[in-house]
Amino acid sequence: MAALNENVERQAEELEALSAIYGPELHVLDGERRVVSFHGSCADGRILHLQMTLPPEYPSNAPPLYQLSCAWLSQQQLYSLGCSLEQIYSEHLGESMVHLWVEQLREFLQKLESTDEPGTGSQTGRGDYDEAEFDQDADDFDDGNLSLKLLDTISIYHNTADQPLMPVLTHGEPLTDRRSTFQAHLAPVVKTEQVQQVVARLKETRKIATATHNIMAYRIWSAERKVFLQDCDDDGEAAAGGRLLHLLQVLDARDVVVVVSRWFGGILLGPDRFKHINNCARNLLLVQGYLSSSTKGVTDFTKARKAKGKKTKH
């Protein structure tokens, strides 16, 4: 009991110090359950998320449960990056780990930026960094003191419990037209169970729960089955879910769930409502790096063509 009490005190001190050091980069999502989220970013806007849950045994006898998510890194790159976190844990058993892990990710992002050629970095590029530096095999972690192999028991995306870790939620900028307001939300997902988690978590916010519609679509690539797992929900806005899913397909956005909330303002918008739903979703997908360079080019070309058409009409 004394050890657990000491862990609680150390966790509280660590979180207080981390908040002061990293500011908006690090958020305590759930103070009671000790859920912490770090959002690291490159200068060009590419974002890497690390979410950690501190168990009662941390830091004396257990590491944080963690979730790495990033739209522009491959599964192997994420695995390799996770291995680098494991190595840090094996070298610092019993020590506070969050600061060390966050610094490792910050160093990774800095090295990634330094290896990008000037002018070639993008929100959607994967970056040509030296992957070998982070490409470590599980056999490297054979230290007898390391009884817990994190990647053997904790997936990069979910823990050993039946319920996967809650994905990191991101919210877009609201758009208002004739008193109706639209706002997109998204989260990285690799399991269909996480989709329902995301929707349920969003609806814990009263404003979102009371929206007139929460239109949803998700698209997950199953490497095992070689197919996309995908579905949508209109939530009362007829055909909106199918249009949102079609947008994900056209943009080739994968491993993501998007929800667009609409608060009806009393004035019918007609077809414009579908345009606003898709624009909110597309803008957030772009900001979060879910658009490949090819699909971004297509959307830019489409916008330019529409703008040219309007000028011609005038």
Tab-separated table of C-alpha atoms in Angstrom:
chain	number	residue	atom	x	y	z
A	1	MET	CA	0.000	0.000	0.000
A	2	ALA	CA	2.843	2.358	0.848
A	3	ALA	CA	4.386	1.740	-2.572
A	4	LEU	CA	1.089	2.520	-4.314
A	5	ASN	CA	0.670	5.722	-2.326
A	6	GLU	CA	4.202	6.724	-3.263
A	7	ASN	CA	3.388	6.042	-6.942
A	8	VAL	CA	0.294	8.260	-6.740
A	9	GLU	CA	2.372	11.088	-5.309
A	10	ARG	CA	5.091	10.647	-7.934
A	11	GLN	CA	2.513	10.592	-10.727
A	12	ALA	CA	0.903	13.808	-9.483
A	13	GLU	CA	4.272	15.543	-9.246
A	14	GLU	CA	5.276	14.289	-12.702
A	15	LEU	CA	2.070	15.480	-14.370
A	16	GLU	CA	2.334	18.901	-12.733
A	17	ALA	CA	5.921	19.272	-13.927
A	18	LEU	CA	5.105	18.054	-17.436
A	19	SER	CA	2.243	20.529	-17.815
A	20	ALA	CA	4.623	23.340	-16.916
A	21	ILE	CA	7.338	22.106	-19.305
A	22	TYR	CA	5.313	21.264	-22.426
A	23	GLY	CA	2.294	23.526	-22.118
A	24	PRO	CA	-0.305	22.938	-24.878
A	25	GLU	CA	1.666	20.034	-26.358
A	26	LEU	CA	0.693	17.830	-23.423
A	27	HIS	CA	-2.822	17.395	-22.054
A	28	VAL	CA	-4.094	15.502	-19.027
A	29	LEU	CA	-7.241	13.977	-20.547
A	30	ASP	CA	-8.406	12.250	-17.380
A	31	GLY	CA	-6.821	13.266	-14.084
A	32	GLU	CA	-8.476	10.485	-12.101
A	33	ARG	CA	-7.426	7.690	-14.467
A	34	ARG	CA	-4.104	9.425	-15.243
A	35	VAL	CA	-4.602	9.547	-19.013
A	36	VAL	CA	-2.101	11.856	-20.718
A	37	SER	CA	-1.892	12.880	-24.375
A	38	PHE	CA	1.130	14.375	-26.161
A	39	HIS	CA	0.732	15.981	-29.608
A	40	GLY	CA	4.091	16.474	-31.297
A	41	SER	CA	4.246	18.285	-34.615
A	42	CYS	CA	6.648	19.108	-37.413
A	43	ALA	CA	7.019	22.631	-38.777
A	44	ASP	CA	4.948	21.626	-41.818
A	45	GLY	CA	2.001	20.543	-39.676
A	46	ARG	CA	2.485	16.773	-39.520
A	47	ILE	CA	1.276	15.505	-36.149
A	48	LEU	CA	2.243	12.503	-34.033
A	49	HIS	CA	0.057	11.476	-31.078
A	50	LEU	CA	1.190	9.600	-27.980
A	51	GLN	CA	-1.488	8.741	-25.428
A	52	MET	CA	-0.486	7.173	-22.121
A	53	THR	CA	-2.389	5.739	-19.176
A	54	LEU	CA	-0.461	5.542	-15.920
A	55	PRO	CA	-1.378	2.365	-13.988
A	56	PRO	CA	-1.262	2.317	-10.161
A	57	GLU	CA	2.047	0.408	-10.280
A	58	TYR	CA	3.749	3.156	-12.332
A	59	PRO	CA	6.531	4.175	-12.098
A	60	SER	CA	7.976	1.748	-9.559
A	61	ASN	CA	6.904	-1.559	-11.115
A	62	ALA	CA	5.113	-0.930	-14.414
A	63	PRO	CA	5.404	1.212	-17.536
A	64	PRO	CA	2.631	3.435	-18.892
A	65	LEU	CA	0.127	1.797	-21.225
A	66	TYR	CA	0.559	3.661	-24.460
A	67	GLN	CA	-0.989	4.319	-27.846
A	68	LEU	CA	0.928	5.720	-30.795
A	69	SER	CA	-1.069	7.057	-33.720
A	70	CYS	CA	0.022	8.856	-36.852
A	71	ALA	CA	-1.562	9.032	-40.304
A	72	TRP	CA	1.663	9.573	-42.247
A	73	LEU	CA	3.872	6.813	-40.814
A	74	SER	CA	3.646	3.166	-41.842
A	75	GLN	CA	2.792	0.385	-39.395
A	76	GLN	CA	6.452	-0.715	-39.445
A	77	GLN	CA	7.655	2.798	-38.691
A	78	LEU	CA	5.224	3.066	-35.793
A	79	TYR	CA	6.361	-0.340	-34.537
A	80	SER	CA	10.003	0.732	-34.738
A	81	LEU	CA	9.243	3.937	-32.893
A	82	GLY	CA	7.416	1.926	-30.230
A	83	CYS	CA	10.485	-0.277	-29.874
A	84	SER	CA	12.592	2.791	-29.149
A	85	LEU	CA	10.207	3.631	-26.298
A	86	GLU	CA	10.587	0.095	-24.965
A	87	GLN	CA	14.343	0.385	-24.963
A	88	ILE	CA	14.125	3.562	-22.924
A	89	TYR	CA	11.905	1.748	-20.420
A	90	SER	CA	14.341	-1.148	-20.164
A	91	GLU	CA	17.201	1.269	-19.468
A	92	HIS	CA	15.318	3.295	-16.841
A	93	LEU	CA	13.307	0.778	-14.824
A	94	GLY	CA	11.489	2.373	-11.903
A	95	GLU	CA	11.994	5.928	-13.178
A	96	SER	CA	9.406	8.413	-14.376
A	97	MET	CA	8.917	7.593	-18.039
A	98	VAL	CA	6.586	10.163	-19.609
A	99	HIS	CA	9.228	12.896	-19.884
A	100	LEU	CA	11.748	10.461	-21.418
A	101	TRP	CA	9.226	9.148	-23.947
A	102	VAL	CA	8.057	12.628	-24.940
A	103	GLU	CA	11.659	13.747	-25.448
A	104	GLN	CA	12.273	10.682	-27.626
A	105	LEU	CA	9.340	11.635	-29.849
A	106	ARG	CA	10.450	15.267	-30.022
A	107	GLU	CA	13.931	14.116	-31.048
A	108	PHE	CA	12.395	11.800	-33.645
A	109	LEU	CA	10.378	14.652	-35.163
A	110	GLN	CA	13.419	16.939	-35.212
A	111	LYS	CA	15.508	14.315	-37.012
A	112	LEU	CA	12.646	13.733	-39.417
A	113	GLU	CA	12.557	17.424	-40.285
A	114	SER	CA	16.330	17.594	-40.719
A	115	THR	CA	16.286	14.754	-43.276
A	116	ASP	CA	13.481	16.308	-45.359
A	117	GLU	CA	14.804	18.229	-48.339
A	118	PRO	CA	13.896	21.932	-48.224
A	119	GLY	CA	10.528	22.537	-49.823
A	120	THR	CA	9.614	18.846	-50.013
A	121	GLY	CA	8.044	18.437	-46.571
A	122	SER	CA	4.282	18.179	-46.487
A	123	GLN	CA	1.504	17.384	-44.096
A	124	THR	CA	0.988	14.094	-45.830
A	125	GLY	CA	4.489	12.949	-46.740
A	126	ARG	CA	6.064	10.063	-44.903
A	127	GLY	CA	9.515	11.592	-44.657
A	128	ASP	CA	12.758	9.926	-45.735
A	129	TYR	CA	14.453	9.683	-42.361
A	130	ASP	CA	16.936	6.970	-41.468
A	131	GLU	CA	14.512	4.282	-40.377
A	132	ALA	CA	17.339	1.894	-39.490
A	133	GLU	CA	18.109	4.045	-36.463
A	134	PHE	CA	14.662	3.235	-35.087
A	135	ASP	CA	14.313	-0.225	-36.617
A	136	GLN	CA	14.930	-2.495	-33.656
A	137	ASP	CA	13.805	-6.065	-33.324
A	138	ALA	CA	12.087	-7.449	-30.229
A	139	ASP	CA	15.131	-9.692	-29.710
A	140	ASP	CA	17.094	-6.560	-28.806
A	141	PHE	CA	15.135	-6.419	-25.554
A	142	ASP	CA	16.519	-9.497	-23.809
A	143	ASP	CA	17.523	-7.775	-20.582
A	144	GLY	CA	16.688	-10.179	-17.760
A	145	ASN	CA	15.271	-7.303	-15.730
A	146	LEU	CA	12.691	-6.551	-18.416
A	147	SER	CA	9.967	-9.073	-17.721
A	148	LEU	CA	7.308	-7.131	-19.614
A	149	LYS	CA	7.719	-6.883	-23.375
A	150	LEU	CA	5.393	-3.986	-24.150
A	151	LEU	CA	4.782	-4.785	-27.793
A	152	ASP	CA	4.087	-8.420	-26.915
A	153	THR	CA	1.297	-7.438	-24.552
A	154	ILE	CA	0.312	-3.924	-25.570
A	155	SER	CA	-0.360	-3.144	-29.209
A	156	ILE	CA	0.738	0.208	-30.495
A	157	TYR	CA	-2.964	0.967	-30.760
A	158	HIS	CA	-4.618	-0.852	-27.889
A	159	ASN	CA	-3.922	-2.453	-24.554
A	160	THR	CA	-4.412	-6.017	-23.345
A	161	ALA	CA	-7.901	-5.358	-22.026
A	162	ASP	CA	-10.938	-6.269	-24.094
A	163	GLN	CA	-11.630	-2.592	-24.664
A	164	PRO	CA	-9.070	-0.770	-26.854
A	165	LEU	CA	-7.567	2.480	-25.624
A	166	MET	CA	-9.595	5.548	-26.486
A	167	PRO	CA	-8.216	7.134	-29.686
A	168	VAL	CA	-7.105	10.755	-29.629
A	169	LEU	CA	-9.949	13.045	-30.709
A	170	THR	CA	-9.386	16.149	-32.851
A	171	HIS	CA	-11.986	18.834	-33.529
A	172	GLY	CA	-12.214	21.080	-36.584
A	173	GLU	CA	-13.192	24.712	-36.878
A	174	PRO	CA	-16.972	25.327	-36.801
A	175	LEU	CA	-18.667	26.601	-39.960
A	176	THR	CA	-21.912	28.596	-39.776
A	177	ASP	CA	-24.347	29.305	-42.612
A	178	ARG	CA	-27.804	30.823	-42.106
A	179	ARG	CA	-27.739	29.996	-38.390
A	180	SER	CA	-26.864	26.318	-38.960
A	181	THR	CA	-23.463	25.322	-37.570
A	182	PHE	CA	-21.304	22.410	-38.726
A	183	GLN	CA	-18.217	21.003	-36.999
A	184	ALA	CA	-16.085	17.968	-37.864
A	185	HIS	CA	-14.360	15.642	-35.403
A	186	LEU	CA	-12.000	12.776	-36.185
A	187	ALA	CA	-9.870	10.130	-34.526
A	188	PRO	CA	-7.410	7.488	-35.755
A	189	VAL	CA	-8.899	3.994	-35.501
A	190	VAL	CA	-7.641	0.534	-36.384
A	191	LYS	CA	-10.517	-1.511	-34.951
A	192	THR	CA	-14.251	-1.165	-35.496
A	193	GLU	CA	-14.730	-1.276	-31.711
A	194	GLN	CA	-12.884	2.022	-31.488
A	195	VAL	CA	-15.460	3.674	-33.759
A	196	GLN	CA	-18.212	3.228	-31.196
A	197	GLN	CA	-15.819	4.409	-28.492
A	198	VAL	CA	-15.227	7.623	-30.389
A	199	VAL	CA	-18.930	8.271	-30.989
A	200	ALA	CA	-19.747	7.537	-27.346
A	201	ARG	CA	-16.954	9.811	-26.097
A	202	LEU	CA	-18.081	12.648	-28.369
A	203	LYS	CA	-21.613	12.389	-27.047
A	204	GLU	CA	-20.334	12.758	-23.502
A	205	THR	CA	-20.044	16.431	-24.456
A	206	ARG	CA	-23.527	17.861	-24.006
A	207	LYS	CA	-23.247	20.263	-26.937
A	208	ILE	CA	-22.365	17.438	-29.349
A	209	ALA	CA	-24.945	15.076	-27.847
A	210	THR	CA	-27.662	17.671	-28.463
A	211	ALA	CA	-26.649	18.364	-32.066
A	212	THR	CA	-29.472	17.897	-34.573
A	213	HIS	CA	-27.343	15.355	-36.447
A	214	ASN	CA	-23.996	13.624	-35.831
A	215	ILE	CA	-23.136	12.196	-39.245
A	216	MET	CA	-20.458	9.493	-39.094
A	217	ALA	CA	-18.286	7.515	-41.493
A	218	TYR	CA	-15.201	5.395	-40.979
A	219	ARG	CA	-12.725	3.543	-43.165
A	220	ILE	CA	-10.215	1.021	-41.800
A	221	TRP	CA	-7.732	-1.013	-43.828
A	222	SER	CA	-7.543	-4.632	-42.662
A	223	ALA	CA	-4.097	-5.914	-43.647
A	224	GLU	CA	-5.065	-9.405	-42.518
A	225	ARG	CA	-8.175	-9.603	-44.711
A	226	LYS	CA	-6.878	-7.264	-47.463
A	227	VAL	CA	-10.130	-5.301	-47.444
A	228	PHE	CA	-11.465	-2.011	-46.141
A	229	LEU	CA	-13.809	-2.165	-43.167
A	230	GLN	CA	-16.131	0.793	-43.623
A	231	ASP	CA	-19.601	2.006	-42.726
A	232	CYS	CA	-21.547	5.194	-42.135
A	233	ASP	CA	-24.510	6.625	-40.218
A	234	ASP	CA	-26.828	9.414	-41.426
A	235	ASP	CA	-28.161	10.081	-37.916
A	236	GLY	CA	-31.339	11.462	-39.446
A	237	GLU	CA	-29.692	13.541	-42.187
A	238	ALA	CA	-30.750	11.393	-45.153
A	239	ALA	CA	-27.860	10.370	-47.469
A	240	ALA	CA	-25.298	12.445	-45.553
A	241	GLY	CA	-23.466	9.441	-44.122
A	242	GLY	CA	-23.073	7.829	-47.539
A	243	ARG	CA	-21.718	11.063	-48.988
A	244	LEU	CA	-19.246	11.375	-46.120
A	245	LEU	CA	-18.048	7.802	-46.636
A	246	HIS	CA	-17.720	8.469	-50.364
A	247	LEU	CA	-15.492	11.435	-49.513
A	248	LEU	CA	-13.207	9.167	-47.458
A	249	GLN	CA	-13.045	6.757	-50.389
A	250	VAL	CA	-12.251	9.463	-52.946
A	251	LEU	CA	-9.532	10.906	-50.711
A	252	ASP	CA	-8.265	7.409	-49.868
A	253	ALA	CA	-8.378	8.345	-46.184
A	254	ARG	CA	-7.853	5.240	-44.099
A	255	ASP	CA	-7.750	4.178	-40.450
A	256	VAL	CA	-9.912	7.114	-39.431
A	257	VAL	CA	-13.440	7.851	-38.231
A	258	VAL	CA	-15.018	11.221	-39.001
A	259	VAL	CA	-18.092	12.660	-37.318
A	260	VAL	CA	-19.684	15.911	-38.494
A	261	SER	CA	-22.081	17.563	-36.057
A	262	ARG	CA	-24.827	19.837	-37.358
A	263	TRP	CA	-26.873	22.184	-35.246
A	264	PHE	CA	-29.942	23.206	-37.302
A	265	GLY	CA	-30.699	26.915	-37.157
A	266	GLY	CA	-34.246	26.853	-38.473
A	267	ILE	CA	-33.511	27.763	-42.098
A	268	LEU	CA	-33.435	25.010	-44.717
A	269	LEU	CA	-30.102	24.911	-46.587
A	270	GLY	CA	-31.006	22.444	-49.324
A	271	PRO	CA	-27.992	20.786	-51.044
A	272	ASP	CA	-25.634	23.293	-49.370
A	273	ARG	CA	-25.820	21.247	-46.184
A	274	PHE	CA	-24.012	18.338	-47.893
A	275	LYS	CA	-21.353	20.714	-49.194
A	276	HIS	CA	-20.734	22.050	-45.696
A	277	ILE	CA	-20.596	18.571	-44.159
A	278	ASN	CA	-18.012	17.374	-46.673
A	279	ASN	CA	-15.989	20.602	-46.586
A	280	CYS	CA	-15.703	20.491	-42.793
A	281	ALA	CA	-14.611	16.857	-42.959
A	282	ARG	CA	-12.141	17.416	-45.802
A	283	ASN	CA	-10.537	20.434	-44.119
A	284	LEU	CA	-9.952	18.534	-40.887
A	285	LEU	CA	-8.601	15.501	-42.766
A	286	LEU	CA	-6.194	17.798	-44.576
A	287	VAL	CA	-4.989	19.503	-41.406
A	288	GLN	CA	-4.454	16.148	-39.693
A	289	GLY	CA	-2.486	14.702	-42.620
A	290	TYR	CA	-4.968	12.128	-43.925
A	291	LEU	CA	-4.843	13.318	-47.531
A	292	SER	CA	-2.179	11.804	-49.739
A	293	SER	CA	-0.272	14.158	-52.053
A	294	SER	CA	-2.197	12.774	-55.042
A	295	THR	CA	-5.654	13.288	-53.533
A	296	LYS	CA	-4.694	16.737	-52.261
A	297	GLY	CA	-3.782	17.628	-55.813
A	298	VAL	CA	-7.155	16.421	-57.036
A	299	THR	CA	-9.055	18.520	-54.491
A	300	ASP	CA	-6.931	21.603	-55.210
A	301	PHE	CA	-7.544	21.171	-58.940
A	302	THR	CA	-11.282	20.777	-58.347
A	303	LYS	CA	-11.405	23.942	-56.262
A	304	ALA	CA	-9.452	25.881	-58.880
A	305	ARG	CA	-11.732	24.642	-61.664
A	306	LYS	CA	-14.856	25.642	-59.741
A	307	ALA	CA	-13.410	29.079	-58.992
A	308	LYS	CA	-12.550	29.567	-62.666
A	309	GLY	CA	-16.053	28.509	-63.664
A	310	LYS	CA	-17.593	31.101	-61.346
A	311	LYS	CA	-15.409	33.874	-62.778
A	312	THR	CA	-16.403	32.858	-66.316
A	313	LYS	CA	-20.096	33.074	-65.430
A	314	HIS	CA	-19.670	36.599	-64.146
